[in-house]
Coordinates of C-alpha atoms and ligand atoms in Angstrom, one line a residue:
M1 CA -15.5 -29.6 6.7
S2 CA -17.9 -28.5 9.3
A3 CA -18.7 -24.9 10.1
V4 CA -20.3 -23.5 13.3
M5 CA -21.5 -20.0 13.9
T6 CA -20.2 -18.9 17.3
T7 CA -21.3 -15.3 17.7
P8 CA -24.4 -14.6 15.7
D9 CA -24.8 -10.8 15.6
P10 CA -27.8 -10.2 13.3
G11 CA -27.3 -7.3 10.8
Q12 CA -23.8 -6.8 12.0
V13 CA -20.8 -9.0 12.0
Y14 CA -20.9 -12.8 11.6
E15 CA -18.2 -15.0 12.9
F16 CA -17.9 -18.7 12.0
T17 CA -15.4 -21.3 12.9
A18 CA -14.7 -24.1 10.6
E19 CA -12.6 -27.2 11.1
V20 CA -11.5 -30.2 9.1
P21 CA -11.1 -33.7 10.6
Q22 CA -8.0 -34.7 12.5
G23 CA -5.2 -35.6 10.1
Q24 CA -6.1 -33.0 7.5
V25 CA -4.8 -29.5 7.2
I26 CA -7.4 -26.8 6.6
R27 CA -7.2 -25.1 3.2
Y28 CA -9.6 -22.7 1.6
D29 CA -10.3 -21.0 -1.6
L30 CA -11.3 -17.4 -1.0
A31 CA -13.3 -17.0 -4.2
A32 CA -15.2 -20.2 -3.4
L33 CA -15.9 -19.0 0.1
C34 CA -17.2 -15.6 -1.2
S35 CA -19.4 -17.5 -3.6
A36 CA -20.7 -19.8 -0.9
L37 CA -21.6 -16.8 1.3
N38 CA -22.9 -14.8 -1.6
I39 CA -20.6 -11.9 -1.0
N40 CA -19.3 -9.8 -3.9
D41 CA -16.9 -7.7 -2.0
P42 CA -14.1 -10.0 -0.7
T43 CA -12.7 -7.3 1.6
R44 CA -15.8 -7.9 3.8
I45 CA -14.5 -11.3 4.8
A46 CA -11.5 -12.1 7.0
V47 CA -10.2 -15.6 7.3
E48 CA -7.6 -16.7 9.9
T49 CA -6.4 -20.2 10.4
D50 CA -4.4 -21.8 13.2
G51 CA -2.3 -23.3 10.5
L52 CA -3.7 -26.8 11.3
R53 CA -7.3 -27.7 11.4
R54 CA -9.3 -24.6 12.3
A55 CA -10.3 -21.4 10.6
M56 CA -12.2 -18.4 11.8
I57 CA -14.2 -16.6 9.2
T58 CA -15.5 -13.1 10.0
V59 CA -18.0 -11.5 7.7
Y60 CA -18.5 -7.7 8.0
P61 CA -21.4 -5.7 6.7
S62 CA -18.9 -3.6 4.8
N63 CA -15.1 -3.3 4.8
P64 CA -14.3 -2.5 8.4
L65 CA -11.2 -0.6 7.4
A66 CA -12.8 1.8 4.9
Q67 CA -12.3 4.6 7.4
V68 CA -9.5 4.8 9.9
R69 CA -8.6 7.6 12.3
A70 CA -5.5 9.9 12.0
V71 CA -2.4 8.9 13.8
T72 CA -1.4 11.0 16.8
R73 CA 1.9 11.7 18.4
E74 CA 0.8 9.6 21.4
D75 CA 0.4 6.6 19.2
L76 CA 4.1 6.9 18.3
V77 CA 5.6 6.9 21.8
M78 CA 7.3 3.5 22.3
D79 CA 5.8 1.4 25.0
R80 CA 8.0 -0.6 27.4
H81 CA 8.4 -3.3 24.7
G82 CA 9.6 -0.8 22.2
R83 CA 6.4 -0.9 20.2
I84 CA 4.3 1.9 18.7
V85 CA 0.7 1.9 17.3
I86 CA 0.8 2.1 13.5
G87 CA -2.7 1.0 12.6
V88 CA -5.8 -1.1 13.3
Y89 CA -6.7 -4.6 12.4
H90 CA -10.0 -5.4 10.8
N91 CA -11.4 -6.3 14.2
G92 CA -10.6 -2.8 15.5
R93 CA -7.6 -3.8 17.7
P94 CA -4.4 -1.8 17.5
V95 CA -1.6 -2.9 15.3
K96 CA 1.7 -2.6 17.2
K97 CA 5.1 -2.6 15.6
R98 CA 8.4 -2.9 17.3
L99 CA 10.9 -0.1 16.7
F100 CA 13.4 -1.4 19.2
D101 CA 13.6 -4.6 21.3
P102 CA 14.6 -3.6 24.8
S103 CA 14.7 -7.2 26.0
T104 CA 17.7 -8.0 23.7
G105 CA 18.9 -4.5 22.9
S106 CA 18.3 -5.1 19.2
A107 CA 17.8 -2.5 16.6
Q108 CA 15.1 -3.5 14.1
R109 CA 15.1 -4.1 10.4
H110 CA 12.0 -3.1 8.6
L111 CA 10.8 -4.0 5.2
V112 CA 7.8 -2.3 3.6
F113 CA 6.6 -3.7 0.3
G114 CA 3.9 -2.5 -1.9
T115 CA 3.1 -1.3 -5.4
T116 CA 3.1 2.3 -6.4
G117 CA 0.5 4.3 -4.4
A118 CA 0.0 1.6 -1.9
G119 CA 1.1 3.9 1.0
K120 CA 4.8 3.0 1.5
S121 CA 5.9 6.6 1.8
R122 CA 3.2 7.4 4.4
V123 CA 4.4 4.4 6.4
V124 CA 7.9 5.9 6.2
H125 CA 6.6 9.2 7.5
L126 CA 4.7 7.5 10.3
E127 CA 7.8 5.6 11.4
L128 CA 10.2 8.5 10.9
A129 CA 8.0 10.7 13.0
A130 CA 8.0 7.9 15.6
E131 CA 11.8 7.9 15.4
K132 CA 12.0 11.6 16.0
I133 CA 9.6 11.4 18.9
N134 CA 11.6 8.6 20.5
G135 CA 14.9 10.2 20.1
F136 CA 16.3 8.1 17.3
V137 CA 18.9 9.4 14.9
S138 CA 17.2 9.1 11.5
W139 CA 19.0 9.0 8.2
L140 CA 16.9 9.1 5.1
A141 CA 17.5 8.4 1.5
D142 CA 14.5 9.5 -0.6
L143 CA 15.5 7.9 -3.9
K144 CA 12.8 9.6 -5.9
F145 CA 14.9 12.8 -5.7
G146 CA 13.3 13.9 -2.5
Q147 CA 9.8 13.8 -3.9
S148 CA 8.4 10.9 -1.9
V149 CA 8.7 12.2 1.7
P150 CA 9.6 16.0 1.4
E151 CA 8.2 16.8 4.8
A152 CA 10.8 14.5 6.4
E153 CA 13.8 16.5 5.3
E154 CA 14.1 18.9 8.2
H155 CA 13.1 16.3 10.8
V156 CA 15.9 13.8 10.2
D157 CA 19.5 14.1 11.1
W158 CA 20.7 13.4 7.5
P159 CA 18.5 13.5 4.4
V160 CA 19.9 12.5 1.0
R161 CA 18.2 12.3 -2.4
T162 CA 20.7 10.7 -4.7
Q163 CA 22.1 7.3 -5.4
E164 CA 25.6 8.5 -4.4
G165 CA 24.1 10.0 -1.2
A166 CA 22.4 6.7 -0.4
V167 CA 25.6 4.8 -0.8
L168 CA 27.7 7.2 1.3
M169 CA 25.0 7.2 4.0
T170 CA 24.9 3.4 4.1
M171 CA 28.7 3.3 4.3
A172 CA 28.6 5.8 7.1
A173 CA 26.0 3.7 9.0
V174 CA 28.2 0.6 8.6
A175 CA 31.2 2.6 9.9
V176 CA 29.1 3.8 12.9
A177 CA 28.2 0.2 13.7
Q178 CA 31.8 -0.9 13.5
D179 CA 32.9 2.0 15.6
R180 CA 30.3 1.1 18.2
M181 CA 31.3 -2.5 18.1
R182 CA 34.9 -1.6 18.9
R183 CA 34.0 0.9 21.6
Y184 CA 31.5 -1.5 23.3
A185 CA 34.0 -4.3 23.1
A186 CA 36.6 -2.1 24.7
A187 CA 34.2 -1.1 27.4
G188 CA 33.3 -4.7 28.1
R189 CA 29.7 -4.1 27.1
S190 CA 28.0 -6.9 25.1
A191 CA 24.6 -5.4 24.3
F192 CA 23.2 -2.1 23.2
V193 CA 21.6 -0.1 26.1
L194 CA 19.2 2.6 25.4
G195 CA 20.3 6.0 26.7
V196 CA 24.1 5.7 26.2
D197 CA 24.3 6.1 22.4
P198 CA 21.2 6.9 20.4
L199 CA 19.5 4.4 18.2
L200 CA 20.4 5.1 14.6
N201 CA 18.1 4.0 11.7
V202 CA 18.8 4.3 8.0
T203 CA 15.7 4.5 5.8
L204 CA 15.8 3.9 2.1
D205 CA 12.5 4.9 0.5
E206 CA 12.2 3.4 -3.0
A207 CA 15.1 1.1 -2.1
N208 CA 14.3 -0.8 -5.3
R209 CA 16.0 2.1 -7.1
A210 CA 19.2 1.3 -5.4
L211 CA 19.0 -2.5 -5.6
E212 CA 17.3 -3.4 -8.8
R213 CA 19.2 -4.6 -11.9
G214 CA 20.8 -1.7 -13.6
A215 CA 21.0 0.4 -10.5
P216 CA 24.3 2.3 -10.6
Y217 CA 25.7 0.9 -7.3
R218 CA 23.7 -2.3 -7.0
D219 CA 26.5 -4.6 -5.9
L220 CA 27.9 -2.2 -3.4
M221 CA 24.5 -1.3 -2.0
T222 CA 23.6 -4.9 -1.7
H223 CA 26.8 -5.6 0.2
L224 CA 26.4 -2.6 2.5
I225 CA 22.8 -3.4 3.4
K226 CA 23.7 -7.0 4.2
E227 CA 26.6 -5.7 6.3
L228 CA 24.3 -3.3 8.1
G229 CA 21.7 -6.0 8.7
R230 CA 24.4 -8.2 10.1
T231 CA 26.5 -5.8 12.3
G232 CA 24.0 -3.1 13.1
R233 CA 21.4 -5.0 15.1
S234 CA 23.4 -5.5 18.3
V235 CA 24.8 -2.0 18.4
G236 CA 21.6 0.0 17.9
V237 CA 21.9 0.6 14.1
G238 CA 18.7 -0.4 12.2
V239 CA 17.6 -0.2 8.7
R240 CA 14.3 0.3 6.9
L241 CA 13.7 -0.5 3.3
S242 CA 10.6 0.5 1.5
A243 CA 10.3 -0.9 -2.0
Q244 CA 8.1 -1.9 -4.8
A245 CA 9.1 -5.2 -6.0
A246 CA 7.3 -8.1 -7.5
H247 CA 10.1 -10.4 -6.6
L248 CA 13.0 -10.4 -4.1
E249 CA 15.4 -11.1 -6.9
E250 CA 14.8 -7.5 -8.0
L251 CA 16.2 -6.3 -4.7
G252 CA 19.9 -7.1 -5.0
G253 CA 19.4 -10.8 -5.3
S254 CA 17.3 -12.8 -2.8
D255 CA 20.1 -13.6 -0.3
T256 CA 20.3 -10.0 0.7
L257 CA 16.9 -9.7 2.1
R258 CA 16.3 -13.3 3.2
A259 CA 17.8 -12.8 6.6
M260 CA 16.1 -9.4 7.0
L261 CA 12.8 -11.0 6.1
K262 CA 13.2 -13.8 8.5
E263 CA 14.0 -11.6 11.5
G264 CA 12.7 -8.2 10.5
E265 CA 9.5 -6.4 10.8
V266 CA 7.8 -7.0 7.4
T267 CA 4.8 -5.1 6.1
L268 CA 3.1 -6.0 2.9
L269 CA 0.9 -3.3 1.4
R270 CA -1.1 -3.7 -1.8
W271 CA 1.2 -5.9 -3.9
S272 CA 1.4 -7.1 -7.4
G273 CA 2.9 -10.0 -9.2
S274 CA 4.4 -13.0 -7.5
M275 CA 5.3 -11.4 -4.1
M276 CA 3.0 -13.7 -2.2
R277 CA 4.3 -16.9 -3.6
Q278 CA 7.7 -15.6 -2.8
L279 CA 6.9 -14.9 0.8
V280 CA 5.5 -18.4 1.1
A281 CA 8.6 -19.9 -0.4
D282 CA 10.7 -17.9 2.0
G283 CA 8.8 -19.4 4.9
L284 CA 7.2 -16.0 5.9
L285 CA 3.8 -17.3 5.3
P286 CA 3.0 -20.8 6.1
A287 CA 2.0 -22.8 3.1
G288 CA -1.8 -23.0 2.9
E289 CA -2.3 -19.5 4.4
Q290 CA -3.6 -16.9 2.1
L291 CA -3.8 -13.2 2.3
M292 CA -6.9 -11.6 1.0
P293 CA -5.6 -9.6 -2.0
I294 CA -6.0 -5.8 -1.5
P295 CA -7.9 -4.2 -4.3
K296 CA -7.0 -0.8 -5.6
T297 CA -10.3 0.7 -4.5
L298 CA -13.2 -0.4 -2.4
A299 CA -15.6 -0.2 -5.4
P300 CA -17.8 -3.2 -5.2
R301 CA -17.4 -5.6 -8.1
E302 CA -20.7 -5.7 -9.8
L303 CA -21.5 -6.8 -13.3
R304 CA -23.2 -3.9 -15.0
S305 CA -24.4 -3.5 -18.5
Q306 CA -21.7 -2.6 -20.9
F307 CA -24.0 0.3 -21.9
D308 CA -24.9 1.5 -18.4
P309 CA -24.0 5.3 -18.3
A310 CA -23.3 5.1 -14.6
A311 CA -20.5 2.6 -15.1
D312 CA -17.8 5.3 -15.2
D313 CA -18.4 6.5 -11.6
D314 CA -15.9 4.1 -10.0
D315 CA -13.3 6.9 -9.5
D316 CA -15.3 8.0 -6.4
A317 CA -14.8 4.8 -4.5
P318 CA -12.6 5.0 -1.5
G319 CA -9.0 3.9 -2.0
T320 CA -7.2 1.2 0.0
Q321 CA -3.9 3.0 0.6
G322 CA -2.3 2.0 3.8
M323 CA -4.1 -1.4 3.9
G324 CA -1.8 -4.3 4.3
Y325 CA -0.5 -7.1 6.5
L326 CA 2.1 -7.0 9.2
L327 CA 3.6 -10.3 8.5
S328 CA 6.0 -10.3 11.4
G329 CA 3.2 -9.5 13.9
P330 CA 1.2 -11.9 15.9
R331 CA -1.5 -11.9 13.3
P332 CA 0.2 -12.1 9.9
T333 CA -2.9 -12.9 7.9
A334 CA -5.2 -10.4 9.5
M335 CA -5.8 -7.4 7.3
M336 CA -4.9 -4.1 8.8
R337 CA -4.7 -0.5 7.8
H338 CA -2.2 2.1 8.8
L339 CA -3.6 5.1 10.6
R340 CA -4.1 8.1 8.4
V341 CA -1.0 10.2 7.9
G342 CA -1.7 13.6 6.4
S343 CA -4.1 14.5 3.7
I344 CA -5.5 11.9 1.4
A345 CA -6.2 14.5 -1.3
P346 CA -3.0 15.8 -3.0
L347 CA -1.7 19.1 -1.7
A348 CA 0.3 21.7 -3.6
G349 CA 3.0 22.1 -1.0
K350 CA 4.3 20.3 2.1
D351 CA 1.5 18.8 4.2
P352 CA 1.0 20.8 7.5
E353 CA -0.5 17.7 9.2
I354 CA 2.5 15.6 8.5
L355 CA 4.8 18.4 9.6
A356 CA 2.8 18.7 12.8
L357 CA 3.2 15.0 13.4
Y358 CA 7.0 15.4 13.3
G359 CA 6.6 18.2 15.8
P360 CA 8.8 21.2 16.6
G361 CA 12.4 21.0 17.5
E362 CA 15.5 19.4 16.2
P363 CA 15.9 15.7 15.5
A364 CA 18.4 13.8 17.6
R365 CA 22.0 13.9 16.4
L366 CA 24.6 11.2 16.2
E367 CA 27.0 10.7 19.1
E368 CA 30.6 11.7 18.8
L369 CA 32.6 8.9 17.1
S370 CA 36.0 7.8 18.0
A371 CA 38.6 9.7 16.0
E372 CA 40.0 6.7 14.2
A373 CA 36.6 5.9 12.6
D374 CA 35.9 9.5 11.8
G375 CA 39.0 10.3 9.9
E376 CA 39.1 7.9 7.1
N377 CA 35.6 6.7 6.1
I378 CA 34.2 8.4 3.1
G379 CA 30.7 7.9 4.4
L380 CA 31.5 9.7 7.6
I381 CA 33.2 12.5 5.7
A382 CA 30.0 12.8 3.8
Y383 CA 28.1 12.9 7.0
H384 CA 30.1 15.9 8.3
L385 CA 29.5 17.7 5.0
R386 CA 25.8 17.1 5.0
H387 CA 24.9 20.7 5.7
D388 CA 27.2 22.0 2.9
P389 CA 25.4 21.2 -0.3
V390 CA 28.3 22.2 -2.6
A391 CA 30.9 20.3 -0.8
F392 CA 28.6 17.3 -0.4
Q393 CA 27.9 17.2 -4.1
A394 CA 31.6 17.5 -4.9
L395 CA 32.2 14.5 -2.7
C396 CA 29.4 12.5 -4.4
D397 CA 30.9 13.4 -7.8
Q398 CA 34.3 12.3 -6.7
F399 CA 32.9 9.1 -5.3
R400 CA 31.1 8.4 -8.6
E401 CA 34.3 8.9 -10.6
I402 CA 36.4 6.6 -8.4
Y403 CA 33.7 4.0 -8.5
Q404 CA 33.4 4.1 -12.3
Q405 CA 37.1 3.7 -12.6
K406 CA 37.1 0.5 -10.7
P407 CA 37.2 -2.7 -12.8
G408 CA 33.8 -4.3 -13.0
H409 CA 32.3 -1.1 -11.4
G410 CA 33.1 -2.1 -7.9
G411 CA 32.1 -5.7 -8.1
G412 CA 34.6 -7.3 -5.7
G413 CA 36.0 -3.9 -4.9
Q414 CA 37.3 -2.6 -1.6
H415 CA 34.1 -1.9 0.3
A416 CA 33.9 -1.2 4.0
G417 CA 33.9 -4.5 5.8
G418 CA 35.0 -7.3 3.5
A419 CA 34.5 -9.2 0.2
V420 CA 31.4 -9.4 -1.8
D421 CA 29.7 -12.7 -2.4
D422 CA 30.5 -14.2 -5.7
G423 CA 27.2 -13.8 -7.6
P424 CA 26.7 -15.0 -11.2
E425 CA 26.3 -11.4 -12.4
E426 CA 29.7 -10.5 -11.3
S427 CA 31.5 -13.1 -13.2
A428 CA 29.9 -12.2 -16.5
D429 CA 32.9 -10.4 -17.9
R430 CA 35.6 -12.6 -16.4
P431 CA 36.5 -16.1 -17.5
R432 CA 33.6 -18.1 -16.2
K433 CA 34.5 -20.4 -13.3
V434 CA 32.3 -23.1 -12.0
L435 CA 29.9 -21.6 -9.5
V436 CA 28.5 -23.3 -6.5
E437 CA 25.1 -22.7 -7.9
D438 CA 25.9 -24.6 -11.1
R439 CA 27.2 -27.5 -9.0
V440 CA 24.0 -27.6 -7.0
R441 CA 21.9 -27.5 -10.1
A442 CA 24.0 -30.4 -11.6
V443 CA 23.5 -32.5 -8.5
L444 CA 19.7 -31.9 -8.5
A445 CA 19.5 -32.6 -12.2
A446 CA 21.3 -35.9 -11.8
A447 CA 19.1 -37.1 -9.0
D448 CA 16.0 -39.2 -9.7
A449 CA 14.2 -38.2 -6.5
P450 CA 13.9 -35.0 -4.5
M451 CA 16.9 -34.4 -2.2
S452 CA 17.4 -32.9 1.2
A453 CA 19.9 -30.0 1.7
D454 CA 22.2 -32.4 3.5
E455 CA 22.1 -34.9 0.6
V456 CA 22.8 -32.1 -1.9
L457 CA 25.7 -30.9 0.3
A458 CA 27.3 -34.3 0.4
A459 CA 26.9 -34.7 -3.4
V460 CA 28.3 -31.3 -4.1
N461 CA 31.3 -32.0 -1.9
S462 CA 32.0 -35.2 -3.7
D463 CA 31.9 -33.8 -7.2
G464 CA 35.6 -33.1 -7.2
G465 CA 35.4 -29.3 -6.8
K466 CA 36.2 -27.1 -3.9
Q467 CA 34.6 -28.0 -0.6
V468 CA 31.6 -25.8 0.3
S469 CA 29.7 -25.2 3.5
G470 CA 26.2 -26.3 4.3
G471 CA 25.1 -22.7 4.6
T472 CA 26.3 -21.9 1.1
V473 CA 24.5 -24.9 -0.3
R474 CA 21.3 -24.0 1.5
N475 CA 21.5 -20.4 0.2
K476 CA 22.0 -21.6 -3.3
L477 CA 19.1 -24.0 -3.0
S478 CA 16.8 -21.1 -1.8
A479 CA 18.1 -19.0 -4.6
L480 CA 17.2 -21.7 -7.1
V481 CA 13.7 -22.0 -5.6
D482 CA 13.3 -18.2 -5.8
S483 CA 14.3 -18.0 -9.4
G484 CA 12.0 -20.8 -10.3
A485 CA 14.8 -23.2 -11.2
A486 CA 13.9 -25.6 -8.4
V487 CA 10.9 -26.5 -6.3
Q488 CA 10.3 -27.8 -2.8
P489 CA 8.0 -30.8 -3.3
G490 CA 8.1 -31.4 0.5
R491 CA 9.5 -30.0 3.7
G492 CA 13.2 -29.6 3.3
L493 CA 13.3 -31.4 -0.1
Y494 CA 14.5 -29.9 -3.4
A495 CA 13.9 -31.0 -6.9
P496 CA 14.9 -29.3 -10.2
V497 CA 12.3 -27.8 -12.6
R498 CA 12.8 -29.8 -15.7
Ligands
LIG501 N1 -1.8 6.2 5.8 C1 -2.2 7.1 4.9 N2 -3.0 8.1 5.3 C2 -3.5 9.0 4.4 N3 -3.3 8.9 3.1 C3 -2.6 7.9 2.6 C4 -2.0 6.9 3.5 N4 -1.3 6.1 2.8 C5 -1.4 6.5 1.5 N5 -2.2 7.6 1.4 C6 -2.6 8.3 0.2 O1 -2.1 7.5 -0.9 C7 -1.2 8.3 -1.7 C8 0.0 7.4 -2.0 O2 0.7 7.0 -0.8 P1 2.3 6.9 -0.8 O3 2.6 6.6 0.6 O4 2.9 8.0 -1.5 O5 2.4 5.5 -1.7 P2 3.7 4.8 -2.2 O6 4.9 5.5 -1.5 O7 3.5 3.4 -1.9 O8 3.7 5.1 -3.7 C9 -0.8 9.4 -0.8 O9 -0.4 10.6 -1.5 C10 -2.0 9.7 0.0 O10 -2.9 10.4 -0.7
LIG502 MG1 6.5 6.4 -2.3

């Protein structure tokens, strides 16, 4: 590999380009690079590759994102491409995120991942404030009992704090999307046009609480979110999930989020566990690309004597909250930081700076729905009761009872909009039938070389069982890769883990 310094800037920033010979793909080892450059704070280095032969290495005198300015209401006004400014990249350029795509009329799906304290809820504030400023109808489930984003409550059209509330809210959103589809079809309109109906966005903060194993309405929520992702986009109904998860499997099974990940706006804040490997496996990060891990604080890593009395002072180091990567942006591997939202130090009550960001006035409200949608959907009934806490709670209680009485707690129940996918969990207490997943596994296990998805499909369809589609087989293959039961030894090839 050869390296050339292109913009020497003594004492300040150094920029290098590196390239490998034609026919090779550039790979790098961050730790080795830091070692070669004699740098003990890896967050001072930024590496970006073109995915082929070239890399650009930027070395800063100190982490360029240690301080960022506060967000302003002007940052949050959508430009003509539907984008707002949410942060800065390490090189000082603005990070723009799409809230709406005017060219296709598409509502967006947002995913924000990060471990506890990484800054997910502040991202939610920033984006909910942007929604209010831009006239969106915002629905918000704060699944930490309203503790995560308390300032948002009066600035959204519908806040809920409970699992039941979140389910009813998501049902209502699906019903709104279906109602819009019907109305638009009747009007001969094929795309969502801003200004007729408002954009509606459902945000689930701590979505993992609704989607993880053991969550009370996991199957139903998984189904509803899939449904919303599928039907909402073209009718102005979007969804935002903020979650801590080490693995997509924890979020309702990997299929749920796969499509959202592929087409959504994905932000990765400080992460833990195997999230990165997962994102590579899902094709979100090209293989070979690396993201500089985000440390918890910017304390330099220095070896100090075990007996050095100053060794306990690390608590004072600046934190890294809000630092992350906008994976769906044009520069997925460039470290960025969200603009400051409110006080970094904890406050006893609601944060006045965050309240000011939302600004005065009422948030936008939902359009009038057609009578047929409104009358029968329990989610929409809940919507109309949202300002009456007693009646709303009674409805939630009633919903919980009905749900608990259903066999299998609603797995395969009558949800809005169709049947639930047959997952392995759901068949646990029924006579076990042969699942497509098992058939795919059997085919892989019997092969003596890695197989393409088409080869697996052909083999599955000739095993004497029910015929299945290519899409199903591909989903199952991805799920096997996700769960670690299979690997992809080459592009489009699958092999079992023996
Ligand atoms: N963009 C930000 N601006 C200012 N402070 C932030 C920002 N992001 C995070 N923080 C600080 O970090 C803390 C944790 O952030 P939070 O959004 O609650 O994390 P999470 O929801 O991921 O657990 C906040 O209370 C705040 O002190
Ligand atoms: Mg939070």
